[in-house]
Coordinates of C-alpha atoms in Angstrom, one line a residue:
Chain A
M1 CA -9.4 -20.8 -0.8
S2 CA -7.8 -18.9 2.0
D3 CA -9.5 -16.8 5.0
R4 CA -8.1 -13.3 4.8
V5 CA -11.5 -11.7 4.8
S6 CA -13.7 -14.7 5.8
G7 CA -17.0 -13.9 7.2
K8 CA -17.0 -10.3 5.7
V9 CA -19.5 -9.2 3.1
A10 CA -18.4 -7.0 0.2
I11 CA -19.8 -5.1 -2.5
V12 CA -17.8 -4.5 -5.7
T13 CA -19.2 -2.2 -8.3
G14 CA -18.1 -2.5 -12.0
A15 CA -17.5 -6.1 -11.1
A16 CA -18.6 -7.5 -14.6
S17 CA -15.2 -7.1 -15.8
G18 CA -11.7 -6.0 -15.4
I19 CA -10.2 -4.9 -12.1
G20 CA -13.8 -5.1 -10.5
R21 CA -14.4 -8.7 -11.4
M22 CA -10.8 -9.8 -10.5
S23 CA -11.3 -8.1 -7.1
A24 CA -14.4 -9.9 -6.6
I25 CA -13.0 -13.2 -7.4
R26 CA -10.0 -12.7 -5.2
L27 CA -12.2 -11.4 -2.3
A28 CA -14.4 -14.4 -2.6
Q29 CA -11.3 -16.7 -2.8
E30 CA -10.3 -15.2 0.5
G31 CA -13.6 -16.0 2.2
A32 CA -15.9 -13.0 1.6
N33 CA -19.6 -13.1 0.4
L34 CA -19.8 -10.9 -2.5
A35 CA -22.4 -8.6 -4.1
I36 CA -21.4 -7.9 -7.7
T37 CA -22.9 -4.8 -9.2
D38 CA -22.6 -3.5 -12.6
L39 CA -24.8 -2.1 -15.6
N40 CA -23.8 -5.2 -17.6
V41 CA -26.2 -7.8 -16.4
I42 CA -24.9 -10.7 -18.6
D43 CA -21.1 -10.3 -17.6
G44 CA -22.2 -9.6 -14.0
Q45 CA -24.0 -12.8 -13.7
S46 CA -21.2 -14.6 -15.3
A47 CA -18.8 -13.4 -12.6
V48 CA -21.4 -14.7 -9.9
Q49 CA -21.4 -17.9 -11.8
E50 CA -17.5 -18.1 -11.7
I51 CA -17.5 -17.4 -8.0
V52 CA -20.2 -19.8 -7.2
D53 CA -18.4 -22.5 -9.3
A54 CA -15.4 -22.1 -7.3
G55 CA -17.3 -22.6 -4.1
G56 CA -17.8 -19.0 -3.0
E57 CA -21.1 -17.1 -2.3
A58 CA -22.2 -14.3 -4.5
I59 CA -25.3 -12.3 -6.0
F60 CA -25.5 -10.0 -8.8
V61 CA -27.4 -6.6 -8.3
E62 CA -28.0 -4.3 -11.6
H63 CA -26.5 -1.0 -10.6
D64 CA -26.3 2.4 -12.1
V65 CA -23.9 3.9 -9.6
T66 CA -24.9 7.5 -10.6
N67 CA -28.2 6.9 -9.4
E68 CA -28.8 7.5 -5.6
D69 CA -32.2 5.5 -5.4
R70 CA -30.4 2.6 -6.8
W71 CA -27.6 2.8 -4.3
K72 CA -30.3 2.7 -1.6
A73 CA -31.8 -0.4 -3.2
V74 CA -28.4 -2.1 -3.7
I75 CA -27.6 -1.7 0.1
A76 CA -30.8 -2.9 1.1
A77 CA -30.5 -5.9 -1.2
V78 CA -27.1 -6.8 0.4
L79 CA -28.1 -6.3 4.0
E80 CA -31.4 -8.6 3.3
R81 CA -29.2 -11.3 1.7
F82 CA -26.2 -11.3 3.9
G83 CA -27.2 -9.2 6.8
R84 CA -24.3 -6.8 7.1
L85 CA -21.7 -4.9 4.9
D86 CA -18.0 -4.9 5.8
V87 CA -16.3 -3.9 2.6
I88 CA -17.0 -1.8 -0.5
V89 CA -15.0 -1.5 -3.6
N90 CA -15.9 1.6 -5.5
C91 CA -14.6 0.4 -8.8
A92 CA -17.1 1.4 -11.5
G93 CA -15.8 4.0 -13.9
I94 CA -15.3 5.1 -17.4
S95 CA -12.5 6.5 -19.5
I96 CA -12.8 8.9 -22.6
S97 CA -9.7 10.5 -23.6
H98 CA -9.7 14.1 -24.7
S99 CA -7.5 17.1 -23.9
V100 CA -8.9 20.2 -22.0
E101 CA -9.6 21.9 -25.5
D102 CA -11.4 18.9 -26.9
T103 CA -13.6 18.1 -23.9
P104 CA -17.3 19.0 -24.3
L105 CA -19.2 19.9 -21.2
D106 CA -21.5 16.8 -21.5
E107 CA -18.6 14.6 -21.5
W108 CA -17.1 16.4 -18.4
N109 CA -20.4 15.8 -16.6
Q110 CA -20.7 12.3 -17.6
I111 CA -17.2 11.4 -16.5
M112 CA -17.6 13.2 -13.2
S113 CA -20.7 11.5 -12.6
V114 CA -19.6 8.1 -13.1
N115 CA -16.3 8.3 -11.6
A116 CA -16.8 10.7 -8.9
D117 CA -20.6 11.2 -7.8
S118 CA -20.6 7.3 -7.7
V119 CA -17.7 7.1 -5.1
F120 CA -19.4 9.7 -3.1
L121 CA -22.7 7.8 -3.1
G122 CA -21.1 4.6 -2.5
T123 CA -19.0 6.0 0.4
K124 CA -22.0 7.8 2.0
Y125 CA -24.2 4.7 1.8
A126 CA -21.8 2.1 2.7
I127 CA -20.9 4.4 5.9
E128 CA -24.5 4.2 7.0
A129 CA -24.7 0.5 6.6
M130 CA -21.4 -0.3 8.2
K131 CA -22.4 1.9 11.3
R132 CA -24.9 -0.8 11.9
N133 CA -22.3 -3.5 12.4
D134 CA -21.6 -4.3 16.2
P135 CA -18.9 -3.2 16.8
V136 CA -19.0 -0.5 14.1
G137 CA -16.5 -0.9 11.3
G138 CA -15.6 -1.5 7.8
S139 CA -13.3 -0.9 4.8
I140 CA -14.1 1.4 2.0
I141 CA -11.9 1.1 -1.1
N142 CA -12.2 3.8 -3.8
I143 CA -10.5 3.2 -7.0
S144 CA -8.6 6.3 -8.1
S145 CA -5.8 6.2 -10.6
A146 CA -2.2 7.1 -11.2
Y147 CA -4.0 9.9 -13.1
G148 CA -5.6 10.9 -9.9
I149 CA -2.1 12.0 -8.8
I150 CA -0.4 13.2 -11.8
G151 CA -1.9 14.7 -14.9
E152 CA -1.9 13.5 -18.4
A153 CA -2.6 15.9 -21.4
L154 CA -5.2 13.5 -23.3
N155 CA -7.4 12.8 -20.3
A156 CA -8.5 16.2 -18.8
A157 CA -12.0 15.2 -17.2
Y158 CA -10.7 11.6 -16.3
C159 CA -7.8 13.3 -14.3
A160 CA -10.3 15.6 -12.6
S161 CA -12.5 12.9 -11.6
K162 CA -9.8 10.7 -10.2
G163 CA -8.3 13.7 -8.4
A164 CA -11.6 14.3 -6.8
V165 CA -11.8 10.5 -5.7
M166 CA -8.6 10.8 -4.0
N167 CA -9.1 13.9 -1.8
F168 CA -12.7 12.9 -1.1
T169 CA -11.4 9.6 0.1
K170 CA -9.2 11.6 2.6
S171 CA -12.0 13.7 3.7
A172 CA -14.3 10.7 4.4
A173 CA -11.3 8.9 6.0
L174 CA -11.0 11.8 8.5
H175 CA -14.8 12.0 9.1
C176 CA -14.9 8.3 10.0
G177 CA -11.9 8.3 12.2
K178 CA -12.9 11.3 14.1
S179 CA -16.4 10.0 14.8
G180 CA -14.8 6.9 16.2
Y181 CA -16.4 4.6 13.5
N182 CA -13.4 2.5 12.8
I183 CA -14.5 2.5 9.2
R184 CA -11.4 3.0 7.1
V185 CA -11.4 4.7 3.7
N186 CA -8.5 4.5 1.2
S187 CA -7.9 5.0 -2.3
V188 CA -6.1 2.6 -4.9
H189 CA -4.1 4.1 -7.9
P190 CA -3.4 1.7 -10.7
G191 CA -1.1 2.6 -13.5
V192 CA -2.4 1.2 -16.9
V193 CA -4.0 -2.1 -16.5
R194 CA -5.2 -4.2 -19.2
T195 CA -8.9 -4.3 -19.1
P196 CA -11.9 -4.1 -21.4
M197 CA -11.8 -0.3 -20.5
T198 CA -8.3 0.3 -21.6
E199 CA -8.7 -2.2 -24.4
V200 CA -10.8 0.4 -26.2
E201 CA -8.1 2.9 -25.7
I202 CA -5.3 0.6 -27.1
N203 CA -7.4 -0.3 -30.1
E204 CA -7.8 3.5 -30.8
L205 CA -4.1 3.9 -30.5
V206 CA -3.6 0.8 -33.0
E207 CA -5.8 2.5 -35.4
L208 CA -4.4 6.0 -34.9
K209 CA -0.7 5.2 -35.2
G210 CA -1.0 2.2 -37.6
Y211 CA 0.4 -0.3 -35.4
D212 CA 0.4 -4.0 -36.6
S213 CA -1.1 -5.3 -33.3
V214 CA -2.4 -4.4 -29.8
E215 CA 0.9 -6.1 -28.5
E216 CA 3.0 -3.6 -30.5
A217 CA 1.0 -0.6 -29.4
L218 CA 1.4 -1.8 -25.8
E219 CA 5.1 -2.2 -26.0
K220 CA 5.7 1.0 -27.8
E221 CA 3.1 3.2 -26.2
W222 CA 2.6 2.2 -22.7
A223 CA 5.3 -0.2 -21.3
P224 CA 7.8 2.7 -21.5
T225 CA 5.9 4.8 -19.3
H226 CA 5.9 2.2 -16.6
P227 CA 9.5 1.7 -15.3
I228 CA 8.8 -1.8 -14.4
G229 CA 8.6 -2.5 -18.1
R230 CA 5.0 -3.7 -18.4
I231 CA 1.4 -2.7 -17.8
G232 CA -0.5 -4.0 -15.0
D233 CA -2.9 -6.9 -14.9
P234 CA -6.2 -6.8 -12.9
I235 CA -4.8 -9.4 -10.3
D236 CA -2.0 -6.9 -9.4
V237 CA -4.7 -4.4 -8.2
A238 CA -7.0 -7.1 -6.8
N239 CA -4.2 -8.2 -4.6
G240 CA -3.9 -4.6 -3.1
I241 CA -7.6 -4.5 -2.6
V242 CA -7.7 -7.7 -0.7
Y243 CA -4.9 -6.2 1.5
L244 CA -7.0 -3.0 2.2
A245 CA -10.2 -5.0 2.7
S246 CA -8.5 -7.2 5.3
D247 CA -8.0 -6.4 9.0
E248 CA -4.2 -6.7 8.0
S249 CA -4.6 -2.8 7.2
S250 CA -6.4 -1.9 10.2
F251 CA -4.1 1.1 10.7
M252 CA -4.4 2.3 7.4
T253 CA -6.8 5.1 6.4
G254 CA -6.9 8.1 4.2
A255 CA -4.0 6.6 2.3
E256 CA -3.1 6.1 -1.4
L257 CA -2.2 2.5 -2.5
V258 CA -0.3 3.1 -5.7
I259 CA 0.0 0.0 -7.8
D260 CA 1.6 1.5 -11.0
G261 CA 5.0 -0.2 -11.8
G262 CA 6.7 3.0 -10.7
M263 CA 4.8 5.5 -13.0
V264 CA 4.2 8.1 -10.5
A265 CA 7.7 7.8 -8.7
Q266 CA 9.4 9.4 -11.9
Chain B
M1 CA 6.1 -24.7 4.1
S2 CA 3.2 -22.8 2.8
G3 CA 2.5 -19.1 2.8
R4 CA 2.4 -15.8 1.1
V5 CA 6.4 -15.6 1.0
A6 CA 7.0 -19.6 1.0
G7 CA 10.4 -20.4 -0.4
K8 CA 11.8 -16.8 -0.2
V9 CA 14.9 -15.7 1.8
A10 CA 14.7 -12.3 3.6
I11 CA 17.2 -10.1 5.5
V12 CA 15.4 -7.8 8.2
T13 CA 17.7 -5.2 9.8
G14 CA 16.8 -3.8 13.1
A15 CA 14.9 -6.9 13.9
A16 CA 15.9 -7.1 17.6
S17 CA 12.8 -5.1 18.6
G18 CA 9.7 -3.0 17.4
I19 CA 8.7 -3.1 13.8
G20 CA 11.7 -5.2 12.6
R21 CA 11.1 -8.0 15.0
A22 CA 7.3 -8.0 14.0
S23 CA 8.2 -8.1 10.4
A24 CA 10.8 -10.8 10.8
M25 CA 8.2 -12.9 12.6
M26 CA 5.4 -12.2 10.1
L27 CA 7.7 -13.1 7.1
A28 CA 8.9 -16.3 8.9
R29 CA 5.2 -17.1 9.6
E30 CA 4.4 -16.9 5.9
G31 CA 7.2 -19.3 4.9
A32 CA 10.4 -17.1 4.4
K33 CA 13.7 -18.0 5.9
V34 CA 14.9 -14.8 7.7
V35 CA 18.1 -13.4 8.4
V36 CA 17.7 -11.2 11.6
T37 CA 20.4 -8.3 11.9
D38 CA 20.8 -5.9 14.6
L39 CA 23.5 -4.1 16.9
A40 CA 21.5 -5.6 19.9
E41 CA 22.8 -9.1 20.2
P42 CA 20.7 -10.7 23.1
T43 CA 17.3 -9.2 22.0
G44 CA 18.1 -10.2 18.2
Q45 CA 18.8 -13.7 19.2
A46 CA 15.4 -13.6 21.1
T47 CA 13.7 -12.8 17.8
V48 CA 15.2 -15.9 16.1
D49 CA 14.2 -17.9 19.0
A50 CA 10.6 -16.8 18.8
I51 CA 10.7 -17.6 15.1
T52 CA 12.2 -21.0 15.7
A53 CA 9.6 -21.6 18.6
E54 CA 6.7 -21.0 15.9
G55 CA 8.6 -23.5 13.6
G56 CA 10.2 -21.1 11.3
E57 CA 13.8 -20.7 10.2
A58 CA 16.0 -17.9 11.1
V59 CA 19.5 -17.0 12.0
F60 CA 21.0 -13.9 13.9
L61 CA 23.9 -11.7 12.5
H62 CA 25.4 -8.8 14.3
Q63 CA 25.2 -5.8 11.9
D64 CA 26.2 -2.0 12.0
V65 CA 24.1 -1.0 8.9
T66 CA 26.5 2.0 8.3
D67 CA 29.5 -0.4 7.9
E68 CA 29.9 -1.1 4.2
K69 CA 32.2 -4.1 4.8
R70 CA 29.7 -5.7 7.1
W71 CA 26.9 -5.3 4.6
K72 CA 28.9 -7.4 2.0
E73 CA 29.6 -10.1 4.8
I74 CA 25.8 -10.1 5.7
V75 CA 24.6 -10.7 2.1
S76 CA 27.4 -13.3 1.5
E77 CA 26.7 -15.0 4.7
T78 CA 22.9 -15.0 3.6
L79 CA 23.9 -16.6 0.3
N80 CA 26.2 -19.2 1.8
R81 CA 23.4 -20.3 4.2
F82 CA 20.1 -20.0 2.4
G83 CA 21.3 -19.9 -1.3
R84 CA 19.5 -16.9 -2.4
L85 CA 18.2 -13.4 -1.3
D86 CA 14.5 -12.4 -2.3
I87 CA 13.5 -9.8 0.4
L88 CA 15.5 -7.0 2.2
H89 CA 13.6 -5.0 4.7
N90 CA 15.8 -2.0 5.6
N91 CA 14.4 -1.3 8.9
A92 CA 17.1 -0.3 11.2
G93 CA 16.9 3.3 12.2
V94 CA 17.6 5.8 14.9
Q95 CA 15.7 8.8 16.3
K96 CA 16.9 11.5 18.6
S97 CA 14.6 14.4 18.7
K98 CA 16.1 17.7 18.3
T99 CA 15.1 21.0 16.6
V100 CA 17.1 22.5 14.0
E101 CA 18.5 24.9 16.5
E102 CA 19.4 22.3 18.9
A103 CA 20.7 19.6 16.6
T104 CA 24.5 19.4 16.4
L105 CA 26.4 18.4 13.3
A106 CA 27.0 15.0 15.0
D107 CA 23.3 14.6 15.5
W108 CA 22.8 15.3 11.8
H109 CA 25.4 12.7 10.8
F110 CA 24.0 10.2 13.4
H111 CA 20.6 10.1 11.6
M112 CA 21.9 10.5 8.0
R113 CA 24.1 7.6 8.5
A114 CA 21.9 5.3 10.2
N115 CA 18.6 6.1 8.4
A116 CA 20.0 7.1 5.0
L117 CA 23.4 5.6 4.3
G118 CA 22.5 2.3 5.9
M119 CA 19.5 2.0 3.5
F120 CA 21.6 2.9 0.5
L121 CA 24.2 0.4 1.3
G122 CA 21.7 -2.4 1.9
T123 CA 19.8 -1.5 -1.1
R124 CA 22.9 -1.6 -3.5
E125 CA 24.2 -4.8 -1.8
A126 CA 20.8 -6.5 -2.2
I127 CA 20.4 -5.5 -5.7
G128 CA 23.8 -7.2 -6.4
A129 CA 22.6 -10.5 -4.9
M130 CA 18.9 -10.3 -6.3
K131 CA 20.3 -9.9 -9.7
K132 CA 21.4 -13.5 -9.4
N133 CA 17.8 -14.7 -9.1
G134 CA 17.1 -13.7 -12.8
A135 CA 13.6 -13.2 -13.7
A136 CA 12.5 -14.1 -10.1
G137 CA 13.9 -10.6 -9.0
G138 CA 13.3 -9.4 -5.5
S139 CA 11.6 -7.0 -3.3
I140 CA 13.2 -4.3 -1.2
I141 CA 11.3 -2.4 1.5
N142 CA 12.4 0.7 3.3
T143 CA 11.1 1.6 6.6
V144 CA 10.8 5.4 6.3
S145 CA 8.3 7.5 8.2
T146 CA 5.4 9.9 8.0
Y147 CA 8.3 12.3 8.8
G148 CA 9.7 11.5 5.4
I149 CA 6.7 13.1 3.9
V150 CA 6.0 16.0 6.2
G151 CA 8.0 17.9 8.8
E152 CA 7.9 17.9 12.6
E153 CA 9.5 20.6 14.4
F154 CA 11.3 18.3 17.1
N155 CA 12.7 16.1 14.7
A156 CA 14.8 18.1 12.2
P157 CA 17.7 15.5 11.5
Y158 CA 15.2 12.6 11.7
C159 CA 12.9 14.3 9.0
A160 CA 15.9 15.1 6.8
S161 CA 17.2 11.4 6.9
K162 CA 13.8 10.0 6.3
G163 CA 13.1 12.4 3.4
A164 CA 16.3 11.2 1.9
A165 CA 15.4 7.6 2.4
R166 CA 12.1 8.2 0.7
N167 CA 13.4 9.8 -2.3
F168 CA 16.3 7.4 -2.6
T169 CA 13.8 4.6 -2.7
K170 CA 12.1 5.9 -5.8
A171 CA 15.3 6.5 -7.4
A172 CA 16.4 2.9 -6.7
A173 CA 13.1 1.7 -8.0
L174 CA 13.4 3.4 -11.3
H175 CA 16.9 2.2 -12.0
C176 CA 15.9 -1.5 -11.2
G177 CA 12.9 -1.2 -13.5
K178 CA 14.5 0.4 -16.3
A179 CA 17.5 -1.9 -16.0
G180 CA 14.9 -4.8 -16.4
Y181 CA 15.7 -6.5 -13.1
N182 CA 12.2 -7.1 -11.7
I183 CA 13.6 -5.9 -8.4
R184 CA 11.0 -3.7 -6.7
V185 CA 11.8 -1.0 -4.1
N186 CA 9.1 0.4 -2.1
A187 CA 8.9 2.6 1.2
V188 CA 6.6 2.0 4.2
H189 CA 5.5 5.0 6.2
P190 CA 4.4 4.2 9.7
G191 CA 2.7 6.8 11.8
A192 CA 3.5 6.6 15.5
V193 CA 3.8 2.9 16.3
V194 CA 4.3 1.8 20.0
T195 CA 8.0 0.5 19.8
P196 CA 11.1 1.1 21.9
L197 CA 12.2 3.8 19.3
A198 CA 8.9 5.7 20.0
E199 CA 9.3 5.5 23.7
Q200 CA 12.8 7.0 23.4
E201 CA 11.1 9.7 21.2
L202 CA 8.5 10.3 23.9
F203 CA 11.2 10.7 26.5
D204 CA 13.1 13.2 24.4
T205 CA 10.2 15.2 23.5
L206 CA 9.3 15.4 27.3
V207 CA 12.8 16.8 28.1
L208 CA 12.5 19.3 25.0
T209 CA 9.3 20.6 26.2
G210 CA 10.1 20.5 30.0
S211 CA 7.1 18.4 30.7
D212 CA 7.0 15.2 32.8
D213 CA 3.5 14.0 31.9
A214 CA 4.2 10.9 29.6
D215 CA 0.6 9.7 29.8
A216 CA -0.6 13.1 28.4
L217 CA 1.8 13.0 25.6
W218 CA 1.0 9.5 24.6
D219 CA -2.8 10.7 24.4
D220 CA -1.8 13.8 22.2
W221 CA 0.1 11.5 19.9
R222 CA -2.7 9.3 19.7
D223 CA -5.2 12.2 19.1
E224 CA -3.0 13.2 16.1
H225 CA -4.0 10.0 14.3
P226 CA -7.6 10.5 13.1
I227 CA -8.4 6.6 13.5
G228 CA -8.0 7.1 17.4
R229 CA -5.1 4.8 18.2
L230 CA -1.6 4.4 17.9
G231 CA 0.1 2.0 15.5
Q232 CA 1.2 -1.6 16.6
P233 CA 4.1 -3.3 14.9
D234 CA 2.1 -5.8 13.2
D235 CA 0.3 -3.0 11.5
I236 CA 3.3 -2.3 9.6
A237 CA 4.5 -5.9 9.3
Y238 CA 1.4 -6.8 7.4
G239 CA 2.3 -4.1 4.9
V240 CA 5.7 -5.2 4.7
L241 CA 4.4 -8.7 4.0
Y242 CA 2.2 -7.5 1.2
L243 CA 5.1 -5.6 -0.6
A244 CA 7.5 -8.7 0.0
S245 CA 5.1 -11.1 -1.5
D246 CA 4.5 -11.5 -5.4
E247 CA 1.0 -10.0 -4.7
A248 CA 2.8 -6.6 -5.1
S249 CA 4.6 -7.5 -8.2
F250 CA 3.5 -4.3 -9.9
V251 CA 4.3 -2.0 -7.0
T252 CA 7.5 -0.2 -7.2
G253 CA 8.7 3.2 -6.1
A254 CA 5.5 3.7 -4.2
D255 CA 4.8 4.9 -0.8
L256 CA 2.8 2.6 1.5
V257 CA 1.5 5.0 4.3
I258 CA 0.3 3.1 7.3
D259 CA -0.4 5.9 9.7
G260 CA -4.1 5.9 10.9
G261 CA -4.9 8.9 8.7
Y262 CA -2.1 11.2 10.0
L263 CA -1.1 12.5 6.6
A264 CA -4.6 12.8 5.1
Q265 CA -5.3 15.8 7.1

């Protein structure tokens, strides 16, 4: 247990698994009190248990991030339990891979809603809560993607939603800065990270291309697109999130933290 | 010694003042042994003394970063003294504010040599040493600038040199990654940070604009940063620490922009 965010209260959405879960665990290890939110109640509660077992403090709140009323309830629950909000990690998201030609409108709307509407609502209601801090302040961390900066043929709607997150983040950062709030808003851009979300995509590739194993698919399909020679692990992204959540990054706002093994540098 | 870069050995260039001094002190505080280099000898030694006073370990070496032979000596002296090299912070830089019309060829070379050539030499020599670490690899951090990403009319040669530094960083990162070295190369892009170099820029800009109101210019610069303040050296040093540590082991070829929102506009 260290103390880089000690005394801070953080919400992490999509924290039942993958990057969200690891971010919640790392923030707790560094001294924050956590609200774990997710649609998945069982895994969300197990994330809380893992933090509590390690000596941290956390609660679970069931959360559909596309539902505005639910956002108000989540923030209220956090303020009631912990009395303040300092950090939010808008991590909940989905990935469905289709090219522009193969993307039905329903799928577009679903991806934009879960990946982008959620970040808008999370940022809006977090600002409202963080304005109550005395002095006013906080750190909002929006999980975009390398595919929010560059395109990828098979992920039309996903690329759109993550591009929306990136530039919305800058707009919100400017608003907060110019309003004198000391609320920082930044985006994080992971490359491919091995999580349950990408596991689905990997399994599809294994089937589609007849690979013998997930490891083979990873090595042949995804490792080569990352110059560092491997795909990411949730801890790689979680460590960047701790940096953005902490006061160490207090001069950083409206910025893109790219954690992608060199993918977008090419 | 515990810390986020415990057991690592770092070289920080331009570490006599400003961002370089803050970075050297931050890395030492978090457990690294630091080679402090600079052209300025008494203030470089003062950085070492400040680190030692905090219980850290550091040594000063005089360095002109544009001198190829001196780079080889610096790296070899680092290996002799500390046995390895894990972190290089290429931070030394110069800035003399001139528009494209006013800049002389000498001004151009002055910036390109100190800000871009120095970084190339440092990166190349550091890779040579870090390859000896095997799988442990290394981390190279280049101080670039928001002016390596956008332009500014009063700083033509400076912008050019920082643009070169930024894209060279990506080329070097791709090379190291594809060569399987586990040596990461990243750029840090500070906005306006209160350092001796920024004070020099302020003075130059006042001369260029025929103004004598330094306070008004500081206020203008502050107002260009949406966060409502100028940066402090530690704001950048914390970013350098993150990139230097194994926490950033999946980060390479990236731009870490620490600019109070300047570029988001």
